[in-house]
Amino acid sequence: MRRRNKSGTKTDLNYLARFMGALAPDKKRLNEIQAVYDNLTLLGQLLGAGTDITGMRRDFQALASVLLEQLAQEHYKKATLNLSSCARVAIDVLIRNLFERTADIGFLATDGEVCAFAEAVEADPALARDAAWQARIGSHFAEYVAKYSVYHNIILLSPQGEVLAQLDGANPVTQSRDPLLAEALTTEAAYVEVFRSTDLLPDEPSPLIYAYRVMSKDGSRPVGVLCLCFRFADECQRIFDSLVSEDDWSVVTLIAPDGRIIASSDPYQFPVDARVEPVPDNACRILRFAGREYLATTRAATPYQGYAGPGWLGQVMAPLNHAFEMAEALELEGIPEDFLAGVLDVATLFSQSLRDIPLKATSIQQELNRSVWNGNIWLARENNTHNAEFAKVLLREIGATGLHTRRVFSESTSNLYKTVVSSVLFDCGTQAALAIDIMDRNLYERANDCRWWALTREFREALGSASLQDEAVRQRLTRILRQINDLYTVYTNLILFDQSGRVVAVSNPAYNDQLGKSVNENWVRNCLGLRDGQNYCVSDFVASDLYAGEATYVFSAAVRGIDDGEPVGGIAIVFDATTQFKAMLNDALPRQEDGSVVPGAFAVFAEADGWIIASTQPDLASGGRLNLSPAFFTLAQGESTANIVAHEGRYYAVGSCKSSGYREYKSAGDSYQQEVLALIFTPLSERLAEAGRITLRETAGSEYRVSQQSRKADLCDIAAFYIGHQWFGLPPEVVLAAVDTERLTPVPGSCEWIAGCLMFDDQALPVVDISPALSAKRQGGERRQRDGMLDRRQVLVLQAGTPPTRFGLIVDTLGEVTSIEAQRIEPVPALLADGQSLVDSLVKPGVEERERRILIILSLTKILERSSLRKLSVTDMLIREAA
């Protein structure tokens, strides 16, 4: 009986690669080339003549395996990045929301209206059924929910569990015996958080409730328990809608620590109360659920200002047959190919193993080219062999296979690089959306806070009467402001001002010097002219004396008189913009696998005209301008974009997302509609690509060709090669073979012509570098230093003179061994025959030849004389080195 794998044990890339549709074209091309190598290897072994490519075939197999593995790995990384980011955003956004609720319950439980009603009912229980009292407290609750629409019900209980008042008249409960009552009356914590079934809300399976005791006016005893009932399902759906698009197969869930699903973006696939296995250690695993396999990841909440929530987890799952659709590099479709090529050329994202792939592919091509070159040398020497035509065909196929190999690896590696870069772009776009969502949700609370606190009865009574002259009244107002500020730490100051704009109380003693002064800012006049209690106003993001001269937002709402509801003053709340915006942006910065911030990444909040609100980059200070393409700023509400830019001498992936508001904040009915964007920058390189570099890389290894002529008596063979950018040739009969420079051993202290020595046929041969004499060393050297693709040169093993002298000649690239018409060979012009030239003759371009460059035939005799090799043996060179 076969034992089935447990959930999560299949993480082998070979298994996952079956579901990566984007790998299919690369697999197909590599398999086709592999079949060609198999055939050519067999034929080459039969022919001999240096055409055995068994080693190259083995190298190709190994490199193809590495390439496919790397492609699969990067597709896996991008897919898991998508899932991980989604899971983290889901739980972190919810936890930030719930943190605000923990402050709400603490404030509303001390609200004057609530406390007065509960204490009055304690003294006279009949008031609980008094229509006027019920209307008054019901209206108060309705005002609160009109501003904090995250709640669907507010319930006030007596210490014995009797329902004294509630917002939702359809809720039938009149008495509760829930344990939260006793806990709220006795807890030393600042709130009680409950997520389970309760008799307070019998129609909801697992409501989320925040509760706390209501104290008497003198603080001596509890007179009730207040419960805020959170719109949990509604909030989760909003989060899910922002994370899962219509064409996305991912399922976002929130789960309890034991794996019970408490919310699901697709309850048909993953119903609430079903159990799944949390994935430990921030990993990604295959999860089997209801007979289907999913790629899944789980993320715990990041604590926000010390609040970690109820211990819930974010878990995202994608069916395996759709899990890797997001891994295709669609984010790069709008980027010009030449610009993208420059980015890929200098990007620092790629591991050494990724960077080695094109180098190894070039090495394979060089090996094949050398095999072809050596085979043609053999044919040129043995032109009467009976299988010459077969050999020529085979050599042509080997050469074509080398070019095809490099081209396919180049394309596949480019796809691999693009996948890596597109992952970064995707992450930037996702994190920008997260940053602006965090900002919108946070400022939504600020808009609510100022409107609600403007309803505080003590404020309305004091500002609407002459009692402001009384020091005791002003002290009472100050205590209330400080009490609020202690609960809501996102503010540096809360300010109460009268109808003339004069400051009458502040929460922060550091601003006591503002007392009695008038605030002469536009938002004060706007605030005092607001139509009703549902309206608020926000200052421009500018420097303010109320925030130590730094830029911030000041939210304000009119305080209205008790009798006529006309403005009698206002309350202003000074947002701690520097601290809070920096914290928001830091939370949204791209992360590495270990959770640390990507080095060099930074984030910015900016207005639509590019003016910076906040930044994690020190040289992009608030009030400066962000100089980017208008495409990053001219977005619709909620729209996002991602692209690559050249910024400050580096390439960056940049994601941008424009604010769309949250609930009522910045909605269609909200008068406040300021356009703000979040931008996330991730560095892709340390420098910009050099002009001309990409063209050089693309043409590196290309070969100039001369036309092949049919064999006639007036034809002669030439073995061509390149030193730097110059084109040279030698008669094939002086060439023994071409070998790789990896066999070369440097010889310190030798003249500049001697590059070292190498072993060939058990003989140590000196190797000559004639580039100094050709004025090509600087040009070619710079080229090699600039482009790692050209690092591996060739050594031609030559034999000339009487008695025969063997030595090596360093060349950059092999050309072709070709037949040309003898009449095209001309002696060196008299001006060049100065005794120092290494040139023997020149080959004129043919009439139909596309390459108009002159082929230069070198003289081995002159090379031997100039390099003094006739007088200096390898033994002499080694003795000199030892000395």
Short mmCIF file of C-alpha atoms in Angstrom, two decimals, residues 12 71 96 134 166 187 247 281 322 408 497 547 558 563 577 587 616 632 645 660 676 713 728 821 883:
data_model
loop_
_atom_site.label_atom_id
_atom_site.label_comp_id
_atom_site.label_asym_id
_atom_site.label_seq_id
_atom_site.Cartn_x
_atom_site.Cartn_y
_atom_site.Cartn_z
CA ASP A 12 10.63 20.13 -4.57
CA LEU A 71 14.12 29.94 -13.79
CA ARG A 96 -3.82 48.60 12.73
CA GLN A 134 -33.40 56.76 25.59
CA GLN A 166 -28.20 50.11 22.49
CA THR A 187 -9.74 44.06 34.41
CA ASP A 247 -8.64 37.39 -12.29
CA ASP A 281 8.48 29.97 9.84
CA HIS A 322 -2.72 28.91 -11.06
CA VAL A 408 18.92 30.51 -26.59
CA PHE A 497 -10.26 77.73 20.51
CA TYR A 547 3.98 71.77 15.47
CA ALA A 558 -16.55 73.22 14.88
CA ASP A 563 -29.09 75.48 22.27
CA ALA A 577 3.21 63.87 11.07
CA ASP A 587 6.27 49.58 7.64
CA THR A 616 12.52 57.77 4.68
CA PHE A 632 3.80 58.41 -11.47
CA VAL A 645 13.72 55.10 -13.48
CA SER A 660 -8.58 56.47 -2.78
CA VAL A 676 -1.69 62.20 -2.15
CA ALA A 713 43.83 26.02 -58.27
CA PHE A 728 44.13 39.06 -39.08
CA GLU A 821 41.08 34.00 -54.45
CA ALA A 883 66.59 34.16 -10.77
#
